[in-house]
Coordinates of C-alpha atoms in Angstrom, one line a residue:
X273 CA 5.3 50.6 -19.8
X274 CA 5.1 46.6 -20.7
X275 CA 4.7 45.9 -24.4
X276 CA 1.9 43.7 -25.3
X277 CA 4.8 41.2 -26.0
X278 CA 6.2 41.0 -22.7
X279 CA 2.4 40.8 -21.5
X280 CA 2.0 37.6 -23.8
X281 CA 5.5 35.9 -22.8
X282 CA 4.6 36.5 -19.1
X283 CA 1.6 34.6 -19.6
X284 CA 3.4 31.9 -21.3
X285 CA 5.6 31.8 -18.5
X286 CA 3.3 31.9 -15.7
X287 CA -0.1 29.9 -17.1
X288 CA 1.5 26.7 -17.0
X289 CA 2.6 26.8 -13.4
X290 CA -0.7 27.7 -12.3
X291 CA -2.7 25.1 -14.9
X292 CA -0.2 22.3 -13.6
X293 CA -1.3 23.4 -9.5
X294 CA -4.6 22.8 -10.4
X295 CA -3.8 19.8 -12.0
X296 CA -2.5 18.3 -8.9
X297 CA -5.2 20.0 -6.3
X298 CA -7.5 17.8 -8.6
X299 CA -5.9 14.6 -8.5
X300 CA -4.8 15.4 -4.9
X301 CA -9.1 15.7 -4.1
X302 CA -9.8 12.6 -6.5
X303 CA -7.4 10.1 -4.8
X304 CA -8.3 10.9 -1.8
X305 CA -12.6 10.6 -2.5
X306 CA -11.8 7.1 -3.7
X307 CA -9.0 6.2 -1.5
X308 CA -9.8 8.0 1.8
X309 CA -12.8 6.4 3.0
X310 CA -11.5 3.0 2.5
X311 CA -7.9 3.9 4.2
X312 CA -10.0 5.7 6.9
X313 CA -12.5 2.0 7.1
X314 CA -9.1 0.3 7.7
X315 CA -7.5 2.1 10.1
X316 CA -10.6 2.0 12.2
X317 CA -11.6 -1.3 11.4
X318 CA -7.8 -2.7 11.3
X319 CA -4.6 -0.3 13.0
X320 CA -6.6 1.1 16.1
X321 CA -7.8 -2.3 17.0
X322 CA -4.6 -3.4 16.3
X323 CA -2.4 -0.9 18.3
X324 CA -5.2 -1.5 21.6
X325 CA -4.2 -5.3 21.3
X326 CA -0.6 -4.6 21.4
X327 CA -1.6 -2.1 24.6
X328 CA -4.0 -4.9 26.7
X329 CA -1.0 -8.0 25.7
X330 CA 0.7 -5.9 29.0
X331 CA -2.2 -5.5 31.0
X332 CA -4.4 -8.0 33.0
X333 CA -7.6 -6.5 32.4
X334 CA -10.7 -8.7 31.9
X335 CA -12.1 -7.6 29.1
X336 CA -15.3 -6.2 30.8
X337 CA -15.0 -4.0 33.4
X338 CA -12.8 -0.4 33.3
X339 CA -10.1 -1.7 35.2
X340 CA -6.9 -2.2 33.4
X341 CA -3.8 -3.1 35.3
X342 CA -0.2 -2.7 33.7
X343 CA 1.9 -5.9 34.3
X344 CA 4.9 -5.5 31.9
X345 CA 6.0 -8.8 30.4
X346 CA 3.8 -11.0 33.1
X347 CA 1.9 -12.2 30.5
X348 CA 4.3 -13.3 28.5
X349 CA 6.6 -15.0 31.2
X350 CA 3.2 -16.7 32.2
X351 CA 2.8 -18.3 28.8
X352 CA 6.1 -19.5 28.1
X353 CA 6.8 -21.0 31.8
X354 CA 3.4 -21.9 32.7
X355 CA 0.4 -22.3 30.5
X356 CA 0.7 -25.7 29.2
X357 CA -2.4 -25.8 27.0
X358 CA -0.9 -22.7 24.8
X359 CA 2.4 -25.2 24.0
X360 CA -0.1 -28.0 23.3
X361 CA -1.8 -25.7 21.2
X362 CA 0.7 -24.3 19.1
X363 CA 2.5 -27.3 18.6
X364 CA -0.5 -29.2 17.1
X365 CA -1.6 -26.1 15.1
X366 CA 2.1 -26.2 13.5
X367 CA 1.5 -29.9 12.4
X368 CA -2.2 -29.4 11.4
X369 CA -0.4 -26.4 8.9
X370 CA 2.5 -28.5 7.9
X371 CA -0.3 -31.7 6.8
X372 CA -3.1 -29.1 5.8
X373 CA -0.8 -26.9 3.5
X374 CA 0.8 -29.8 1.6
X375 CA -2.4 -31.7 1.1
X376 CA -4.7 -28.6 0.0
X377 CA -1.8 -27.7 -2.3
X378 CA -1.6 -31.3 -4.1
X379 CA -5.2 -31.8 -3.8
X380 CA -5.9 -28.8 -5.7
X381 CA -3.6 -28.9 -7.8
X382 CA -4.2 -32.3 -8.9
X383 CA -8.2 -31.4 -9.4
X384 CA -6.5 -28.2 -11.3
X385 CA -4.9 -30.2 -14.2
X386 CA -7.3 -33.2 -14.0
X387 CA -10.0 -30.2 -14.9
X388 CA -7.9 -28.7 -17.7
X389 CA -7.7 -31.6 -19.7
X390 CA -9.9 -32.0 -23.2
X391 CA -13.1 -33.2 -20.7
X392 CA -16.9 -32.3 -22.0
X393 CA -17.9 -31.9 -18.4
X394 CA -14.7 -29.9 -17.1
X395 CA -16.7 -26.7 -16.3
X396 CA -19.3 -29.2 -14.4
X397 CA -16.7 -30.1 -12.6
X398 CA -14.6 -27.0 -11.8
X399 CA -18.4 -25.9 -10.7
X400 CA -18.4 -28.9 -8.3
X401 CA -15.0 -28.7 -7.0
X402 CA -15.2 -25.1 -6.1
X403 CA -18.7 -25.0 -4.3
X404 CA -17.4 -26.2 -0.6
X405 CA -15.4 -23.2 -0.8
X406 CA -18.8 -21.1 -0.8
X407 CA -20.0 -22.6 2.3
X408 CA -19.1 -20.5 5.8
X409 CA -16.9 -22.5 8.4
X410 CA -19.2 -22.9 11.0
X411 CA -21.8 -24.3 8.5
X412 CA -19.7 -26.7 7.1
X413 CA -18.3 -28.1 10.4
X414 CA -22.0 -28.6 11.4
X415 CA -22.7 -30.3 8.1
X416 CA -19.8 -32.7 8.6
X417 CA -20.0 -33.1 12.1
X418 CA -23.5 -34.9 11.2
X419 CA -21.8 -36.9 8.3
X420 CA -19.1 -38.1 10.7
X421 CA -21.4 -38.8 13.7
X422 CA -24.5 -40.3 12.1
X423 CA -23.6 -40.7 8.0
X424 CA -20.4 -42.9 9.1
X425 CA -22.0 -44.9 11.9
X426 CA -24.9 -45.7 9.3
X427 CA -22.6 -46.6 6.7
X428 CA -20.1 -49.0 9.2
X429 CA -23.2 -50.5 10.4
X430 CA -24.2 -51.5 7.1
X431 CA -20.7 -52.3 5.6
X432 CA -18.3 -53.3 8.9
X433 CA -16.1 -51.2 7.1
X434 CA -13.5 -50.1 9.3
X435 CA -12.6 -46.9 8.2
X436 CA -16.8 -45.7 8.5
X437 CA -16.7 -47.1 12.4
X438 CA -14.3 -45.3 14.0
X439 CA -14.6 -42.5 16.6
X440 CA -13.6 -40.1 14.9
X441 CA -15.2 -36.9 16.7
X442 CA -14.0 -39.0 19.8
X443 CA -11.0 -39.4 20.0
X444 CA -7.7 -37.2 19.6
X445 CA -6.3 -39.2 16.5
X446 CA -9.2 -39.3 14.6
X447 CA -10.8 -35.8 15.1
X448 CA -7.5 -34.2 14.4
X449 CA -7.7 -36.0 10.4
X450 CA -11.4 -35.1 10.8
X451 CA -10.5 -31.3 11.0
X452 CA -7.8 -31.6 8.3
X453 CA -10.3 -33.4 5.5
X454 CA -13.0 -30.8 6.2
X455 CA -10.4 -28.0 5.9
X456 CA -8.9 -29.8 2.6
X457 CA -12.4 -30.4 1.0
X458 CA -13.4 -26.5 1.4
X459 CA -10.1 -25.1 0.3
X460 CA -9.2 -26.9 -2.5
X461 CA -11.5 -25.6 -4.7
X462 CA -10.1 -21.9 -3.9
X463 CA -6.4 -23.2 -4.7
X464 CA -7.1 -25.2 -7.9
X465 CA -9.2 -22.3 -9.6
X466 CA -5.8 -20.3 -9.1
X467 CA -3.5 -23.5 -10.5
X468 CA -6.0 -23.7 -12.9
X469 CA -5.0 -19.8 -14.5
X470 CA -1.7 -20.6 -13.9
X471 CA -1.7 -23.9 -16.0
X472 CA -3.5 -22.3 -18.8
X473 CA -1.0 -19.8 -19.2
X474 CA 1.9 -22.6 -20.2
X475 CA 2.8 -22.3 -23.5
X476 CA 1.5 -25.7 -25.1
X477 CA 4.8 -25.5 -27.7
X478 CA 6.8 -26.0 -25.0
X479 CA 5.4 -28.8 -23.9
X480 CA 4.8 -30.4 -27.3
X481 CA 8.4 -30.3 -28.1
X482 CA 9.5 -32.1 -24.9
X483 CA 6.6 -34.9 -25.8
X484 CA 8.9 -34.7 -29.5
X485 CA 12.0 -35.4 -27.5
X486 CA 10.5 -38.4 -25.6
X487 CA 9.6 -36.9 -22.4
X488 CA 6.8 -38.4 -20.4
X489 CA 4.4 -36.8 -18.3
X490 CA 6.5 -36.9 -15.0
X491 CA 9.5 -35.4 -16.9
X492 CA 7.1 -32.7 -18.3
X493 CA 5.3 -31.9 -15.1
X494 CA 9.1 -31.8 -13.0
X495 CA 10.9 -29.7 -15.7
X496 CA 8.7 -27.3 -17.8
X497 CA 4.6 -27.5 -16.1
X498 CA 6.0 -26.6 -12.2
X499 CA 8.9 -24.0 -12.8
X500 CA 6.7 -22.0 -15.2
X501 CA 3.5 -22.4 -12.6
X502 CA 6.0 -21.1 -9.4
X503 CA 4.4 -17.8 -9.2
X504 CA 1.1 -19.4 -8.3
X505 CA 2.9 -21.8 -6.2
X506 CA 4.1 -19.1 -4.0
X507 CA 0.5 -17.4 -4.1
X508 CA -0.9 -20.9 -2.9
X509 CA 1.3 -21.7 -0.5
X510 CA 0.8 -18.2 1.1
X511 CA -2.6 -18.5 1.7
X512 CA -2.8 -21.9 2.3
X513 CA -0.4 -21.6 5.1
X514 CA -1.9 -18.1 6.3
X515 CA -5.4 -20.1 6.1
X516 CA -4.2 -23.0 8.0
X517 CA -2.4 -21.2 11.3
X518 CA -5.9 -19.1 11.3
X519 CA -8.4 -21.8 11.3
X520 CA -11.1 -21.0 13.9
X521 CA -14.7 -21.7 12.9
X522 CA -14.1 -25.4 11.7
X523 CA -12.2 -25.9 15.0
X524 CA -14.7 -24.5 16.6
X525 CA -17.9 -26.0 15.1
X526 CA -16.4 -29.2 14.1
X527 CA -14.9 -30.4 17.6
X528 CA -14.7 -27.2 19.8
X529 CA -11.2 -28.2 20.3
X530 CA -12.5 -31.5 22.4
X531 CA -12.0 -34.2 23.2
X532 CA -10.4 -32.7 26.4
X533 CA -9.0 -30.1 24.2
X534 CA -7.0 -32.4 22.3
X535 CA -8.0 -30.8 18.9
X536 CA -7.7 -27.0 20.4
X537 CA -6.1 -24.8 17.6
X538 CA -4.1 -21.9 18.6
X539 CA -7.1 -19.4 17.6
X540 CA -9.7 -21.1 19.3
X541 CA -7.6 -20.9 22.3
X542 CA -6.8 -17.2 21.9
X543 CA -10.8 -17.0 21.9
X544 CA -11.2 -19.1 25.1
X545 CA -8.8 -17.5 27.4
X546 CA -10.2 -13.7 26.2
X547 CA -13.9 -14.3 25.9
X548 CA -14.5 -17.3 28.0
X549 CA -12.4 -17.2 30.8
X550 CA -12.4 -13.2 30.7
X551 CA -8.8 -12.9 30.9
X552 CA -8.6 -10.6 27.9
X553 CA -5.0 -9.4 28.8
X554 CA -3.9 -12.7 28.1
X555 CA -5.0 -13.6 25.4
X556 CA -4.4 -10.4 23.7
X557 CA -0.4 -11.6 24.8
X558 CA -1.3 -15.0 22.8
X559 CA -3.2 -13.0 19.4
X560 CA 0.6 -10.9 19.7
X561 CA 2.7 -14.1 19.4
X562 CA 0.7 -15.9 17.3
X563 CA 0.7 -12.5 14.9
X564 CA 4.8 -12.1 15.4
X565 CA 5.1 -16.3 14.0
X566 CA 2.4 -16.4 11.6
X567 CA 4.1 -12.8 9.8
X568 CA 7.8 -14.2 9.9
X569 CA 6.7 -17.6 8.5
X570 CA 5.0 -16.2 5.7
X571 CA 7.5 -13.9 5.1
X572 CA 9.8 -16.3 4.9
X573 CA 8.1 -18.6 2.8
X574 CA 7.4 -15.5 0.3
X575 CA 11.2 -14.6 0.4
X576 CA 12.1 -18.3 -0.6
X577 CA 9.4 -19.3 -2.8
X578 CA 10.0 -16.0 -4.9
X579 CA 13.9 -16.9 -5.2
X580 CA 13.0 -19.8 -6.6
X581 CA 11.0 -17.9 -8.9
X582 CA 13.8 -16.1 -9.9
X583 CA 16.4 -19.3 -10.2
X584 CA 13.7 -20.9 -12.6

């Protein structure tokens, strides 16, 4: 027969097992409300759509009908011995990211520290500088397809100034720059609102004794402003990049890749060959190895641009 004693150290031993289970049953059903039907949004939304891409890149289906044809590596072989306009179009969206990246980057962050100077109308101005980036793609390329069509012919034709009278929808040269200012203007903004934190987090002591020890701007902005901003250099340069190998709708409503698909970015020629021409398989093959580059360049530039970190 159990003395109450025993009864009372058994329930010492055995109430916090069970108190702790239900502990984690709760937390178990609470992380899952919140998290599930997001996690369950993104894998239909993201994965499966994902994993079916990766399926049709070996098939030549069209993209209509229920007819899907295995091939293998066909596609592939096709695109790198064969479909000139996918070089062509990879090798100008790689310069397009190379000149969009670096002038988005300066751009902004010149407009960053030009804003967080002792100006009265610095919040005007941040206000100003990051509205393009509220305006959609396609809206904006439609906006500035009308400024560089009719707004710069008015303008040359009143001025002769050179710059206002060239083609520059209309030819190769020109609409390429066209597409890289438009891109610049709406996503500098974005970039100097994060410079703009990042400055404001410098310690002003810092920079106040170098000013002391006869340092000059330059010296200050190479040695103590950049290496302590490097976190938010990697951040820009990450999505500036990741921004720039993606553009579509600009592309698309700017120039539609013409004239004579001079100006046709990698993504809008993804889009042509699967919903235009109807050859889905192939351009799911395209969407594959433009994924596989885009991922190992920003991984790469994460991997160095954080070691820097790190070294500063």
């Amino acid at each position: 027969m159990s003395t109450p004693q025993s009864e009372l150290n058994s329930v010492a031993v055995h109430t916090p097992a069970h108190v702790n289970k239900k502990k984690n049953l709760k937390k178990a059903v609470s992380f899952w409300l919140f998290v599930g039907p997001a996690f369950l949004t993104f894998c239909v939304i993201v994965l499966i759509p994902f994993f079916y891409g990766m399926y049709y890149a070996f098939t030549d289906w069209n993209g209509v009908t229920g007819n899907v044809k295995w091939v293998g590596l066909d596609n592939f072989k096709y695109l790198l011995t064969e479909d000139k306009q996918f070089k062509t179009s990879f090798i100008l969206t790689v310069k397009y990211t190379v000149v969009a990246v670096i002038l988005t980057n300066v751009v902004g962050f010149a407009l960053a520290m030009l804003v967080t100077q002792m100006l009265k109308t610095s919040n005007i101005l941040r206000t100003i500088f990051f509205m393009p980036n509220l305006i959609g793609g396609l809206l904006l390329g439609f906006i500035w397809q009308f400024i560089f069509v009719k707004g710069f012919a008015s303008i040359g034709t009143l001025t002769n100034i050179k710059f206002f009278t060239l083609p520059w929808l209309g030819d190769a040269n020109t609409a390429f720059w066209g597409i890289v200012i438009v891109s610049v203007w709406q996503g500098a903004g974005y970039i100097m609102v994060i410079y703009i934190a990042a400055l404001q987090n410098v310690p002003q002591d810092l920079i106040e004794a170098a000013k002391i020890d006869g340092a000059n701007r330059l010296q200050i902005l190479k040695n103590i402003t950049i290496p302590l901003i490097a976190p938010a250099v990697t951040v820009c340069l990450f999505l500036t990049i990741s921004w720039s190998f993606k553009v579509f709708d600009t592309n698309l409503s700017l120039t539609n890749g013409g004239p004579f698909k001079a100006t046709e970015m990698l993504a809008l020629n993804i889009y042509t060959e699967a919903f235009v021409n109807n050859r889905y398989g192939l351009g799911e093959a395209k969407a594959l190895i433009f994924f596989i580059v885009v991922a190992a360049v920003t991984t790469l530039q994460v991997y160095i641009t954080k070691k820097r970190e790190v070294e500063a």
